């Protein structure tokens, strides 16, 4: 996938020699966009239906989510149903696995990356 993610360290990701230390997503065109954080819970972040609708692009067939703290992010039932209706698979992985998966992915996808600070 484009852009290729170069490296990651706790709370940081490097893409094209640029260090990113905030939650972001990579859209269907390879643009890196800061994530607008939805409703927050102390123990988890919930990806809501509104955010799912903003993220979705009809050209994608997969949403790849990476999180460097296990179980820190989840999808609401409504967001899950939304992606299922759009026939868009969801892959929720630990950050390093998500980066590897993203870099090797050959279809059309959106990447969402949650970084702990």
Coordinates of N, CA, C and O in Angstrom, one line a residue:
X1 N 0.9 -1.2 0.0 CA 0.0 0.0 0.0 C 0.9 1.2 0.0 O 2.0 1.2 0.4
X2 N 0.3 2.3 -0.4 CA 1.0 3.6 -0.5 C 0.3 4.5 0.5 O -0.9 4.6 0.6
X3 N 1.1 5.3 1.3 CA 2.5 5.2 1.4 C 3.0 4.1 2.3 O 2.2 3.6 3.1
X4 N 4.2 3.7 2.1 CA 4.8 2.6 2.9 C 5.2 3.2 4.3 O 5.7 4.3 4.3
X5 N 4.8 2.4 5.3 CA 5.2 2.9 6.7 C 6.6 2.3 6.9 O 6.8 1.1 6.8
X6 N 7.5 3.2 7.3 CA 8.9 2.8 7.4 C 9.2 2.2 8.8 O 9.7 1.1 8.8
X7 N 8.9 2.9 9.9 CA 9.3 2.3 11.2 C 8.2 2.7 12.2 O 7.4 3.6 11.9
X8 N 8.3 2.1 13.3 CA 7.4 2.5 14.4 C 8.1 2.2 15.7 O 8.8 1.3 15.9
X9 N 7.9 3.2 16.7 CA 8.4 3.0 18.0 C 7.2 3.4 18.9 O 6.3 4.1 18.4
X10 N 7.2 3.0 20.1 CA 6.1 3.3 21.0 C 5.6 4.8 20.9 O 6.4 5.7 21.1
X11 N 4.4 5.0 20.4 CA 3.8 6.3 20.3 C 4.2 7.1 19.0 O 3.8 8.2 18.9
X12 N 5.0 6.5 18.1 CA 5.5 7.2 16.9 C 5.5 6.2 15.7 O 5.9 5.1 15.9
X13 N 5.2 6.8 14.6 CA 5.4 6.1 13.3 C 6.1 7.0 12.3 O 5.9 8.2 12.3
X14 N 7.0 6.4 11.5 CA 7.7 7.1 10.5 C 7.2 6.7 9.1 O 7.2 5.6 8.8
X15 N 6.9 7.7 8.3 CA 6.4 7.6 6.9 C 7.2 8.6 6.1 O 7.0 9.8 6.4
X16 N 7.9 8.1 5.1 CA 8.7 9.0 4.2 C 9.5 10.0 5.1 O 9.4 11.2 4.8
X17 N 10.2 9.6 6.0 CA 11.1 10.4 6.9 C 10.3 11.4 7.7 O 10.9 12.4 8.2
X18 N 9.1 11.3 7.8 CA 8.2 12.2 8.6 C 7.8 11.4 9.8 O 7.2 10.3 9.7
X19 N 8.0 11.9 11.0 CA 7.5 11.2 12.3 C 6.2 11.7 12.6 O 5.9 12.9 12.7
X20 N 5.3 10.8 12.9 CA 3.9 11.0 13.3 C 3.7 10.5 14.7 O 4.0 9.4 15.0
X21 N 3.2 11.4 15.6 CA 3.0 11.0 17.0 C 1.6 11.2 17.4 O 1.3 11.5 18.6
X22 N 0.6 11.1 16.5 CA -0.8 11.3 16.8 C -1.6 10.2 16.0 O -1.1 9.6 15.1
X23 N -2.8 10.0 16.5 CA -3.7 9.1 15.8 C -4.0 9.6 14.4 O -4.2 10.8 14.2
X24 N -3.9 8.7 13.4 CA -4.1 9.2 12.0 C -4.7 8.1 11.2 O -4.8 6.9 11.6
X25 N -5.2 8.5 10.0 CA -5.6 7.5 9.0 C -5.0 7.8 7.7 O -4.6 9.0 7.4
X26 N -4.8 6.8 6.9 CA -4.4 6.9 5.5 C -5.6 6.6 4.6 O -6.1 5.5 4.7
X27 N -6.0 7.6 3.8 CA -7.2 7.4 3.0 C -6.9 6.7 1.7 O -5.7 6.2 1.5
X28 N -7.9 6.5 0.9 CA -7.8 5.6 -0.3 C -6.8 6.2 -1.3 O -6.4 5.5 -2.2
X29 N -6.4 7.5 -1.1 CA -5.5 8.1 -2.1 C -4.1 8.3 -1.5 O -3.2 8.9 -2.1
X30 N -3.9 7.7 -0.3 CA -2.5 7.8 0.3 C -2.3 9.0 1.1 O -1.2 9.2 1.6
X31 N -3.3 9.8 1.3 CA -3.2 11.0 2.2 C -3.2 10.6 3.6 O -4.0 9.8 4.1
X32 N -2.3 11.3 4.4 CA -2.2 11.0 5.8 C -3.0 12.1 6.5 O -2.6 13.3 6.4
X33 N -4.0 11.7 7.3 CA -4.9 12.7 7.9 C -5.0 12.5 9.4 O -5.1 11.3 9.8
X34 N -4.8 13.5 10.2 CA -5.0 13.4 11.6 C -6.4 12.9 12.0 O -7.4 13.4 11.4
X35 N -6.5 12.0 12.9 CA -7.8 11.5 13.3 C -8.5 12.4 14.2 O -7.9 12.9 15.2
X36 N -9.7 12.7 13.9 CA -10.6 13.5 14.8 C -11.1 12.5 15.8 O -11.9 11.6 15.4
X37 N -10.7 12.6 17.0 CA -11.0 11.6 18.0 C -12.5 11.7 18.4 O -13.0 12.8 18.7
X38 N -13.2 10.6 18.2 CA -14.6 10.5 18.6 C -14.8 10.4 20.1 O -13.9 10.6 20.8
X39 N -16.0 9.9 20.5 CA -16.3 9.8 21.9 C -15.2 9.0 22.6 O -14.8 8.0 22.1
X40 N -14.8 9.5 23.7 CA -13.6 8.9 24.4 C -14.1 8.2 25.6 O -15.0 8.7 26.3
X41 N -13.5 7.1 25.9 CA -13.7 6.4 27.2 C -12.4 6.3 27.8 O -11.4 6.1 27.1
X42 N -12.2 6.3 29.1 CA -10.9 6.2 29.7 C -10.1 4.9 29.3 O -9.0 5.0 29.1
X43 N -10.9 3.8 29.2 CA -10.2 2.6 28.9 C -10.1 2.2 27.4 O -9.3 1.4 27.0
X44 N -11.0 2.8 26.6 CA -11.0 2.5 25.2 C -11.4 3.7 24.3 O -12.1 4.6 24.8
X45 N -11.1 3.6 23.0 CA -11.6 4.5 22.1 C -12.6 3.7 21.2 O -12.3 2.6 20.8
X46 N -13.7 4.3 21.0 CA -14.7 3.7 20.2 C -14.8 4.4 18.8 O -15.0 5.6 18.7
X47 N -14.7 3.6 17.7 CA -14.9 4.1 16.4 C -16.4 4.1 16.1 O -17.0 3.0 16.1
X48 N -16.9 5.3 16.0 CA -18.4 5.4 15.9 C -18.9 5.3 14.5 O -18.1 5.3 13.5
X49 N -20.2 5.2 14.3 CA -20.8 5.2 13.0 C -20.4 6.5 12.2 O -20.1 6.4 11.1
X50 N -20.4 7.6 12.9 CA -20.1 8.9 12.2 C -18.7 8.8 11.7 O -18.4 9.3 10.6
X51 N -17.7 8.4 12.5 CA -16.3 8.3 12.0 C -16.2 7.2 10.9 O -15.5 7.5 9.9
X52 N -16.9 6.1 11.0 CA -16.9 5.1 10.0 C -17.4 5.7 8.6 O -16.8 5.5 7.6
X53 N -18.4 6.5 8.7 CA -19.0 7.1 7.5 C -18.0 8.1 6.9 O -17.8 8.2 5.7
X54 N -17.2 8.9 7.8 CA -16.2 9.8 7.3 C -15.0 9.1 6.7 O -14.5 9.5 5.7
X55 N -14.6 7.9 7.2 CA -13.5 7.2 6.8 C -13.8 6.4 5.4 O -12.9 6.3 4.6
X56 N -15.0 6.0 5.3 CA -15.3 5.1 4.2 C -15.2 5.7 2.8 O -15.5 6.9 2.6
X57 N -14.7 5.0 1.9 CA -14.6 5.4 0.5 C -15.0 4.2 -0.3 O -14.6 3.0 -0.1
X58 N -15.9 4.4 -1.3 CA -16.4 3.2 -2.1 C -15.4 2.4 -2.8 O -15.6 1.3 -3.3
X59 N -14.2 3.0 -3.0 CA -13.1 2.3 -3.7 C -12.3 1.3 -2.9 O -11.5 0.6 -3.4
X60 N -12.6 1.3 -1.6 CA -11.8 0.4 -0.7 C -12.6 -0.9 -0.4 O -13.8 -1.0 -0.5
X61 N -11.8 -2.0 -0.1 CA -12.4 -3.2 0.3 C -11.9 -3.7 1.7 O -12.3 -4.8 2.1
X62 N -11.1 -2.9 2.3 CA -10.7 -3.3 3.7 C -10.3 -2.1 4.5 O -9.7 -1.1 4.0
X63 N -10.6 -2.1 5.8 CA -10.2 -1.2 6.8 C -9.2 -1.9 7.7 O -9.5 -2.9 8.3
X64 N -7.9 -1.4 7.7 CA -6.9 -1.9 8.5 C -6.6 -1.0 9.7 O -6.3 0.2 9.5
X65 N -6.8 -1.6 10.9 CA -6.7 -0.8 12.1 C -5.5 -1.4 12.9 O -5.5 -2.6 13.2
X66 N -4.6 -0.5 13.3 CA -3.5 -0.9 14.1 C -3.5 -0.1 15.4 O -3.7 1.1 15.4
X67 N -3.1 -0.7 16.5 CA -3.1 -0.1 17.8 C -2.0 -0.6 18.6 O -1.8 -1.8 18.7
X68 N -1.1 0.3 19.1 CA 0.0 -0.1 19.9 C -0.2 -0.6 21.3 O 0.6 -1.1 22.0
X69 N -1.4 -0.4 21.8 CA -1.9 -0.9 23.1 C -3.0 -1.8 22.9 O -4.1 -1.4 22.4
X70 N -2.8 -3.1 23.1 CA -3.9 -4.1 22.9 C -5.3 -3.7 23.5 O -5.3 -3.1 24.6
X71 N -6.3 -3.9 22.8 CA -7.7 -3.7 23.2 C -8.0 -2.2 23.5 O -8.9 -1.9 24.3
X72 N -7.2 -1.3 23.0 CA -7.4 0.1 23.3 C -8.4 0.8 22.3 O -8.9 1.9 22.6
X73 N -8.7 0.1 21.2 CA -9.7 0.7 20.3 C -10.6 -0.4 19.8 O -10.2 -1.6 19.8
X74 N -11.9 0.0 19.6 CA -12.9 -1.0 19.1 C -13.9 -0.3 18.3 O -13.9 1.0 18.3
X75 N -14.6 -1.0 17.5 CA -15.7 -0.4 16.7 C -17.0 -0.6 17.4 O -17.3 -1.6 18.0
X76 N -17.8 0.4 17.2 CA -19.2 0.3 17.8 C -19.9 -0.7 16.9 O -19.5 -1.0 15.8
X77 N -21.0 -1.2 17.4 CA -21.8 -2.2 16.6 C -22.3 -1.5 15.4 O -22.3 -2.2 14.3
X78 N -22.7 -0.3 15.5 CA -23.2 0.4 14.3 C -22.1 0.6 13.2 O -22.4 0.5 12.0
X79 N -20.9 0.9 13.6 CA -19.8 1.0 12.7 C -19.4 -0.3 12.0 O -19.2 -0.4 10.8
X80 N -19.5 -1.4 12.8 CA -19.2 -2.7 12.3 C -20.3 -3.1 11.3 O -20.0 -3.5 10.2
X81 N -21.6 -2.8 11.6 CA -22.7 -3.1 10.7 C -22.5 -2.3 9.4 O -22.7 -2.8 8.3
X82 N -22.1 -1.0 9.5 CA -21.9 -0.1 8.4 C -20.9 -0.7 7.4 O -21.1 -0.8 6.2
X83 N -19.7 -1.1 7.9 CA -18.7 -1.7 7.0 C -19.1 -3.0 6.4 O -18.8 -3.3 5.3
X84 N -19.9 -3.8 7.2 CA -20.4 -5.1 6.7 C -21.4 -4.8 5.5 O -21.3 -5.5 4.5
X85 N -22.2 -3.8 5.7 CA -23.2 -3.5 4.6 C -22.5 -3.0 3.3 O -22.9 -3.3 2.2
X86 N -21.3 -2.4 3.5 CA -20.5 -1.9 2.4 C -19.6 -3.0 1.8 O -18.8 -2.7 0.9
X87 N -19.7 -4.2 2.4 CA -18.8 -5.3 2.0 C -17.3 -4.9 2.2 O -16.5 -5.3 1.3
X88 N -17.0 -4.2 3.2 CA -15.7 -3.8 3.5 C -15.2 -4.6 4.8 O -15.8 -4.5 5.8
X89 N -14.1 -5.4 4.6 CA -13.6 -6.2 5.7 C -12.9 -5.3 6.7 O -12.4 -4.2 6.3
X90 N -12.8 -5.7 7.9 CA -12.2 -5.0 9.0 C -11.1 -5.9 9.5 O -11.3 -7.0 9.9
X91 N -9.9 -5.3 9.6 CA -8.7 -6.1 10.1 C -8.2 -5.2 11.3 O -7.6 -4.2 11.1
X92 N -8.4 -5.7 12.5 CA -7.9 -5.0 13.7 C -6.7 -5.8 14.3 O -6.9 -7.0 14.7
X93 N -5.6 -5.2 14.3 CA -4.3 -5.9 14.6 C -3.4 -5.0 15.5 O -3.6 -3.8 15.6
X94 N -2.5 -5.7 16.3 CA -1.5 -5.0 17.0 C -0.7 -4.1 16.0 O -0.6 -4.5 14.8
X95 N -0.2 -3.0 16.4 CA 0.4 -2.0 15.6 C 1.4 -2.6 14.6 O 1.4 -2.3 13.4
X96 N 2.4 -3.3 15.1 CA 3.4 -3.9 14.2 C 2.9 -4.8 13.2 O 3.3 -4.7 12.0
X97 N 1.9 -5.6 13.5 CA 1.3 -6.5 12.6 C 0.5 -5.7 11.5 O 0.5 -6.0 10.3
X98 N -0.2 -4.7 12.0 CA -1.0 -3.8 11.1 C -0.1 -3.1 10.1 O -0.4 -3.0 8.9
X99 N 1.1 -2.7 10.5 CA 2.0 -2.0 9.6 C 2.5 -3.0 8.6 O 2.6 -2.7 7.4
X100 N 2.9 -4.2 9.0 CA 3.4 -5.2 8.1 C 2.3 -5.6 7.1 O 2.5 -5.6 5.9
X101 N 1.1 -5.7 7.6 CA -0.1 -6.1 6.7 C -0.3 -4.9 5.7 O -0.6 -5.2 4.6
X102 N -0.3 -3.7 6.2 CA -0.5 -2.5 5.4 C 0.5 -2.5 4.2 O 0.2 -2.3 3.1
X103 N 1.8 -2.6 4.6 CA 2.9 -2.5 3.6 C 2.8 -3.6 2.6 O 3.2 -3.4 1.4
X104 N 2.2 -4.8 2.9 CA 2.1 -5.9 1.9 C 0.8 -5.9 1.2 O 0.6 -6.7 0.3
X105 N -0.2 -5.2 1.7 CA -1.5 -5.2 1.1 C -1.5 -4.8 -0.4 O -0.9 -3.8 -0.7
X106 N -2.3 -5.5 -1.2 CA -2.3 -5.2 -2.6 C -3.6 -4.7 -3.2 O -3.8 -4.5 -4.3
X107 N -4.6 -4.6 -2.3 CA -5.9 -4.1 -2.7 C -6.1 -2.6 -2.4 O -5.1 -1.9 -2.4
X108 N -7.3 -2.2 -2.3 CA -7.6 -0.8 -1.9 C -8.1 -0.8 -0.5 O -9.0 -1.5 -0.1
X109 N -7.4 0.0 0.4 CA -7.7 -0.1 1.8 C -7.5 1.3 2.4 O -6.9 2.2 1.8
X110 N -8.0 1.4 3.6 CA -7.8 2.6 4.5 C -7.1 2.1 5.7 O -7.4 1.0 6.2
X111 N -6.1 2.8 6.2 CA -5.4 2.4 7.4 C -5.7 3.4 8.5 O -5.6 4.6 8.3
X112 N -6.0 2.9 9.6 CA -6.3 3.7 10.8 C -5.3 3.3 11.9 O -5.3 2.1 12.2
X113 N -4.5 4.2 12.4 CA -3.5 3.9 13.4 C -3.7 4.7 14.7 O -3.7 5.9 14.6
X114 N -3.8 3.9 15.8 CA -3.9 4.5 17.1 C -2.6 4.4 17.8 O -2.1 3.3 18.0
X115 N -2.1 5.5 18.2 CA -0.8 5.6 18.9 C -1.0 6.0 20.4 O -1.6 7.1 20.6
X116 N -0.4 5.3 21.3 CA -0.5 5.7 22.7 C 0.6 6.7 22.9 O 1.7 6.6 22.4
X117 N 0.3 7.6 23.8 CA 1.3 8.7 24.1 C 1.9 8.4 25.5 O 1.4 7.8 26.4

